[in-house]
Amino acid sequence: MEIVPVKAFKDNYVWTLRNETHAAVVDPGEARPVLDYLGREKLKLAAILATHHHPDHVGGIAELVQHYRVPVYGPRNEPIPTLTQPLGEGDRISIPELGVSFTVLDIPGHTRAHIAYYGAGSLFCGDTLFACGCGRLFEGTAEQMYASLAKLAALPDDTKVYCGHEYTLANIGFAKAVEPDNRALSAREARDRKLREAGTPTVPSTLADEKATNPFLRCREPAVIDSANKYLGARIADPVRVFAAIRDWKNRF
Ligand code: ZN
Ligand code: FE
């Protein structure tokens, strides 16, 4: 099985799991690019996986299921009218056409019931954990998002992180403001700039990359705590409060 990005909108990735004959798509915000890809590669759609209800992740599903009658997996507690297989924490799904299965993780914060799919050494985490960043808190609290990110960070270091958007360079710009002396971050910036100049996605990263460079996973690091304190003009150390501070800072950055 191979995992390839199909681009949608300006910076969305519809992650497409495929073999010689079949494909499954994660977060098809648009149908057209997916239908074009499937047609060009002569693949049959086997399943649709959604991480959360935002239109840039589910907007293409209704049209896709008119062409392919496939199961539509997604979070149980979010308004996704096309859903056929509602999921929550601990559920397992398998896509026999691709010989792959996934465990479902509840990762609320960006939205109320956002889920991730973990399997085959890969994590599909939508708009929760981004490459060098994290999603905005639209429906959840900082406590929830912090716990969700901690849950993802506990997966093996070599896990490949497939997030929903190409936001990496902008995220790195912010991460450098938080941790100007992080050498792993400078190395990542050089690498990811080269990738973007060549038109190559910076995603997937690995959890090891994220733990070394993503400020939202580093809320216990003295340098991150210091920067959060400078931003707030206060003295805090509790990681959830540090997280909340840098999330707020990023919103204004
Ligand atoms: Zn979203
Ligand atoms: Fe999104």
GROMACS .gro file of C-alpha atoms and ligand atoms in nm:
model
  255
    1MET     CA    1   0.000   0.000   0.000
    2GLU     CA    2   0.113   0.350  -0.086
    3ILE     CA    3  -0.005   0.681   0.062
    4VAL     CA    4  -0.019   0.976  -0.176
    5PRO     CA    5  -0.143   1.331  -0.139
    6VAL     CA    6  -0.424   1.457  -0.360
    7LYS     CA    7  -0.435   1.834  -0.331
    8ALA     CA    8  -0.758   2.020  -0.266
    9PHE     CA    9  -0.834   2.390  -0.231
   10LYS     CA   10  -0.526   2.601  -0.157
   11ASP     CA   11  -0.344   2.390   0.099
   12ASN     CA   12  -0.551   2.083   0.191
   13TYR     CA   13  -0.423   1.730   0.147
   14VAL     CA   14  -0.666   1.447   0.078
   15TRP     CA   15  -0.447   1.157   0.187
   16THR     CA   16  -0.510   0.869  -0.050
   17LEU     CA   17  -0.422   0.513   0.049
   18ARG     CA   18  -0.387   0.297  -0.257
   19ASN     CA   19  -0.265  -0.026  -0.408
   20GLU     CA   20  -0.287  -0.143  -0.771
   21THR     CA   21  -0.666  -0.157  -0.777
   22HIS     CA   22  -0.826   0.028  -0.485
   23ALA     CA   23  -0.801   0.345  -0.283
   24ALA     CA   24  -0.935   0.497   0.035
   25VAL     CA   25  -0.936   0.871   0.098
   26VAL     CA   26  -0.901   1.069   0.418
   27ASP     CA   27  -1.083   1.404   0.447
   28PRO     CA   28  -1.198   1.465   0.090
   29GLY     CA   29  -1.296   1.830   0.115
   30GLU     CA   30  -1.345   1.835  -0.261
   31ALA     CA   31  -1.462   1.551  -0.488
   32ARG     CA   32  -1.321   1.670  -0.823
   33PRO     CA   33  -0.948   1.618  -0.760
   34VAL     CA   34  -1.020   1.278  -0.602
   35LEU     CA   35  -1.239   1.165  -0.893
   36ASP     CA   36  -0.973   1.283  -1.137
   37TYR     CA   37  -0.702   1.092  -0.952
   38LEU     CA   38  -0.907   0.771  -0.928
   39GLY     CA   39  -0.996   0.795  -1.298
   40ARG     CA   40  -0.640   0.862  -1.408
   41GLU     CA   41  -0.499   0.577  -1.197
   42LYS     CA   42  -0.792   0.341  -1.271
   43LEU     CA   43  -0.864   0.284  -0.903
   44LYS     CA   44  -1.187   0.189  -0.733
   45LEU     CA   45  -1.276   0.377  -0.418
   46ALA     CA   46  -1.311   0.140  -0.119
   47ALA     CA   47  -1.370   0.372   0.178
   48ILE     CA   48  -1.389   0.733   0.292
   49LEU     CA   49  -1.246   0.839   0.628
   50ALA     CA   50  -1.326   1.173   0.788
   51THR     CA   51  -1.149   1.322   1.091
   52HIS     CA   52  -1.390   1.607   1.167
   53HIS     CA   53  -1.689   1.790   1.027
   54HIS     CA   54  -1.533   2.100   0.869
   55PRO     CA   55  -1.634   2.150   0.504
   56ASP     CA   56  -1.272   2.155   0.381
   57HIS     CA   57  -1.251   1.793   0.507
   58VAL     CA   58  -1.596   1.649   0.428
   59GLY     CA   59  -1.727   1.873   0.148
   60GLY     CA   60  -1.653   1.620  -0.128
   61ILE     CA   61  -1.811   1.315   0.033
   62ALA     CA   62  -2.166   1.356  -0.098
   63GLU     CA   63  -2.043   1.364  -0.457
   64LEU     CA   64  -1.798   1.077  -0.409
   65VAL     CA   65  -2.067   0.843  -0.275
   66GLN     CA   66  -2.279   0.913  -0.583
   67HIS     CA   67  -1.999   0.750  -0.785
   68TYR     CA   68  -1.891   0.483  -0.535
   69ARG     CA   69  -2.114   0.322  -0.273
   70VAL     CA   70  -1.855   0.290   0.002
   71PRO     CA   71  -1.854   0.309   0.381
   72VAL     CA   72  -1.805   0.660   0.516
   73TYR     CA   73  -1.625   0.657   0.850
   74GLY     CA   74  -1.613   0.955   1.083
   75PRO     CA   75  -1.667   1.089   1.433
   76ARG     CA   76  -1.988   0.975   1.601
   77ASN     CA   77  -2.059   1.306   1.768
   78GLU     CA   78  -2.021   1.553   1.485
   79PRO     CA   79  -2.274   1.667   1.226
   80ILE     CA   80  -2.162   1.485   0.910
   81PRO     CA   81  -2.479   1.390   0.721
   82THR     CA   82  -2.304   1.150   0.482
   83LEU     CA   83  -2.161   0.932   0.761
   84THR     CA   84  -2.246   0.560   0.749
   85GLN     CA   85  -2.002   0.426   1.012
   86PRO     CA   86  -1.990   0.648   1.323
   87LEU     CA   87  -1.674   0.601   1.529
   88GLY     CA   88  -1.520   0.686   1.864
   89GLU     CA   89  -1.223   0.605   2.088
   90GLY     CA   90  -1.098   0.247   2.064
   91ASP     CA   91  -1.301   0.148   1.759
   92ARG     CA   92  -1.115  -0.047   1.493
   93ILE     CA   93  -1.184  -0.033   1.123
   94SER     CA   94  -1.040  -0.236   0.843
   95ILE     CA   95  -1.025  -0.178   0.471
   96PRO     CA   96  -0.991  -0.530   0.330
   97GLU     CA   97  -0.932  -0.407  -0.026
   98LEU     CA   98  -0.612  -0.244   0.098
   99GLY     CA   99  -0.522  -0.497   0.368
  100VAL     CA  100  -0.501  -0.226   0.631
  101SER     CA  101  -0.670  -0.151   0.960
  102PHE     CA  102  -0.681   0.146   1.194
  103THR     CA  103  -0.755   0.223   1.555
  104VAL     CA  104  -0.962   0.530   1.628
  105LEU     CA  105  -0.849   0.791   1.882
  106ASP     CA  106  -1.071   1.067   2.019
  107ILE     CA  107  -0.876   1.392   1.995
  108PRO     CA  108  -1.117   1.678   2.074
  109GLY     CA  109  -1.003   2.041   2.076
  110HIS     CA  110  -1.012   2.173   1.719
  111THR     CA  111  -1.367   2.041   1.702
  112ARG     CA  112  -1.579   1.879   1.971
  113ALA     CA  113  -1.538   1.518   1.858
  114HIS     CA  114  -1.241   1.521   1.618
  115ILE     CA  115  -1.092   1.172   1.570
  116ALA     CA  116  -0.762   1.034   1.439
  117TYR     CA  117  -0.687   0.707   1.263
  118TYR     CA  118  -0.375   0.518   1.364
  119GLY     CA  119  -0.247   0.210   1.184
  120ALA     CA  120   0.031   0.074   0.963
  121GLY     CA  121   0.275   0.309   1.138
  122SER     CA  122   0.074   0.609   1.017
  123LEU     CA  123  -0.141   0.866   1.190
  124PHE     CA  124  -0.413   1.062   1.013
  125CYS     CA  125  -0.484   1.348   1.249
  126GLY     CA  126  -0.676   1.606   1.043
  127ASP     CA  127  -0.648   1.953   1.194
  128THR     CA  128  -0.531   1.854   1.544
  129LEU     CA  129  -0.155   1.799   1.517
  130PHE     CA  130   0.001   1.988   1.225
  131ALA     CA  131   0.360   1.970   1.108
  132CYS     CA  132   0.526   2.204   1.360
  133GLY     CA  133   0.190   2.335   1.481
  134CYS     CA  134  -0.161   2.249   1.592
  135GLY     CA  135  -0.516   2.335   1.497
  136ARG     CA  136  -0.712   2.627   1.636
  137LEU     CA  137  -0.947   2.572   1.928
  138PHE     CA  138  -1.280   2.620   1.753
  139GLU     CA  139  -1.500   2.396   1.968
  140GLY     CA  140  -1.282   2.262   2.247
  141THR     CA  141  -1.078   2.387   2.538
  142ALA     CA  142  -0.703   2.419   2.583
  143GLU     CA  143  -0.723   2.130   2.834
  144GLN     CA  144  -0.885   1.906   2.575
  145MET     CA  145  -0.642   1.998   2.298
  146TYR     CA  146  -0.342   1.957   2.525
  147ALA     CA  147  -0.462   1.610   2.627
  148SER     CA  148  -0.531   1.518   2.264
  149LEU     CA  149  -0.182   1.624   2.157
  150ALA     CA  150  -0.030   1.434   2.451
  151LYS     CA  151  -0.222   1.123   2.343
  152LEU     CA  152  -0.080   1.151   1.991
  153ALA     CA  153   0.271   1.224   2.120
  154ALA     CA  154   0.260   0.894   2.314
  155LEU     CA  155   0.253   0.693   1.989
  156PRO     CA  156   0.586   0.551   1.865
  157ASP     CA  157   0.850   0.804   1.754
  158ASP     CA  158   0.867   0.668   1.400
  159THR     CA  159   0.492   0.716   1.344
  160LYS     CA  160   0.431   0.909   1.023
  161VAL     CA  161   0.212   1.214   1.082
  162TYR     CA  162  -0.031   1.287   0.800
  163CYS     CA  163  -0.207   1.613   0.880
  164GLY     CA  164  -0.471   1.791   0.676
  165HIS     CA  165  -0.291   2.104   0.556
  166GLU     CA  166   0.040   2.228   0.419
  167TYR     CA  167   0.099   2.491   0.690
  168THR     CA  168   0.450   2.383   0.780
  169LEU     CA  169   0.666   2.682   0.682
  170ALA     CA  170   0.432   2.932   0.849
  171ASN     CA  171   0.422   2.709   1.156
  172ILE     CA  172   0.801   2.694   1.163
  173GLY     CA  173   0.809   3.075   1.151
  174PHE     CA  174   0.604   3.085   1.468
  175ALA     CA  175   0.798   2.800   1.632
  176LYS     CA  176   1.120   3.002   1.583
  177ALA     CA  177   0.965   3.295   1.770
  178VAL     CA  178   0.889   3.059   2.060
  179GLU     CA  179   1.221   2.872   2.054
  180PRO     CA  180   1.484   3.074   1.865
  181ASP     CA  181   1.770   2.853   1.986
  182ASN     CA  182   1.621   2.514   1.896
  183ARG     CA  183   1.875   2.362   1.656
  184ALA     CA  184   1.649   2.077   1.547
  185LEU     CA  185   1.403   2.348   1.444
  186SER     CA  186   1.661   2.532   1.230
  187ALA     CA  187   1.754   2.204   1.064
  188ARG     CA  188   1.389   2.134   0.999
  189GLU     CA  189   1.338   2.477   0.849
  190ALA     CA  190   1.626   2.427   0.604
  191ARG     CA  191   1.494   2.084   0.503
  192ASP     CA  192   1.130   2.188   0.468
  193ARG     CA  193   1.215   2.505   0.273
  194LYS     CA  194   1.400   2.292   0.020
  195LEU     CA  195   1.103   2.059  -0.008
  196ARG     CA  196   0.863   2.348  -0.072
  197GLU     CA  197   1.095   2.507  -0.326
  198ALA     CA  198   1.084   2.177  -0.513
  199GLY     CA  199   0.704   2.170  -0.485
  200THR     CA  200   0.716   1.867  -0.255
  201PRO     CA  201   0.486   1.829   0.047
  202THR     CA  202   0.654   1.859   0.388
  203VAL     CA  203   0.397   1.610   0.516
  204PRO     CA  204   0.424   1.342   0.646
  205SER     CA  205   0.662   1.426   0.924
  206THR     CA  206   0.738   1.185   1.208
  207LEU     CA  207   0.639   1.210   1.571
  208ALA     CA  208   1.010   1.229   1.652
  209ASP     CA  209   1.032   1.545   1.433
  210GLU     CA  210   0.729   1.690   1.606
  211LYS     CA  211   0.854   1.617   1.957
  212ALA     CA  212   1.186   1.787   1.872
  213THR     CA  213   1.045   2.097   1.701
  214ASN     CA  214   0.672   2.150   1.752
  215PRO     CA  215   0.624   2.404   2.034
  216PHE     CA  216   0.276   2.274   2.111
  217LEU     CA  217   0.428   1.937   2.208
  218ARG     CA  218   0.705   2.106   2.407
  219CYS     CA  219   0.511   2.290   2.677
  220ARG     CA  220   0.736   2.148   2.951
  221GLU     CA  221   1.057   2.277   2.787
  222PRO     CA  222   1.213   2.567   2.981
  223ALA     CA  223   1.260   2.772   2.661
  224VAL     CA  224   0.891   2.734   2.570
  225ILE     CA  225   0.780   2.815   2.924
  226ASP     CA  226   1.002   3.128   2.921
  227SER     CA  227   0.857   3.249   2.592
  228ALA     CA  228   0.501   3.186   2.711
  229ASN     CA  229   0.576   3.388   3.023
  230LYS     CA  230   0.717   3.675   2.818
  231TYR     CA  231   0.409   3.671   2.597
  232LEU     CA  232   0.175   3.672   2.896
  233GLY     CA  233   0.381   3.902   3.114
  234ALA     CA  234   0.322   3.650   3.393
  235ARG     CA  235   0.490   3.355   3.559
  236ILE     CA  236   0.329   3.022   3.481
  237ALA     CA  237   0.468   2.673   3.435
  238ASP     CA  238   0.163   2.448   3.419
  239PRO     CA  239   0.187   2.288   3.072
  240VAL     CA  240  -0.182   2.340   2.992
  241ARG     CA  241  -0.148   2.711   3.067
  242VAL     CA  242   0.173   2.728   2.865
  243PHE     CA  243  -0.010   2.557   2.582
  244ALA     CA  244  -0.303   2.798   2.606
  245ALA     CA  245  -0.065   3.095   2.603
  246ILE     CA  246   0.127   2.991   2.292
  247ARG     CA  247  -0.195   2.891   2.113
  248ASP     CA  248  -0.329   3.240   2.182
  249TRP     CA  249   0.000   3.394   2.070
  250LYS     CA  250  -0.009   3.196   1.745
  251ASN     CA  251  -0.362   3.327   1.675
  252ARG     CA  252  -0.221   3.681   1.675
  253PHE     CA  253   0.116   3.603   1.517
  254ZN      ZN  254  -1.074   2.189   1.051
  255FE      FE  255  -0.900   2.206   0.774
   0.00000   0.00000   0.00000
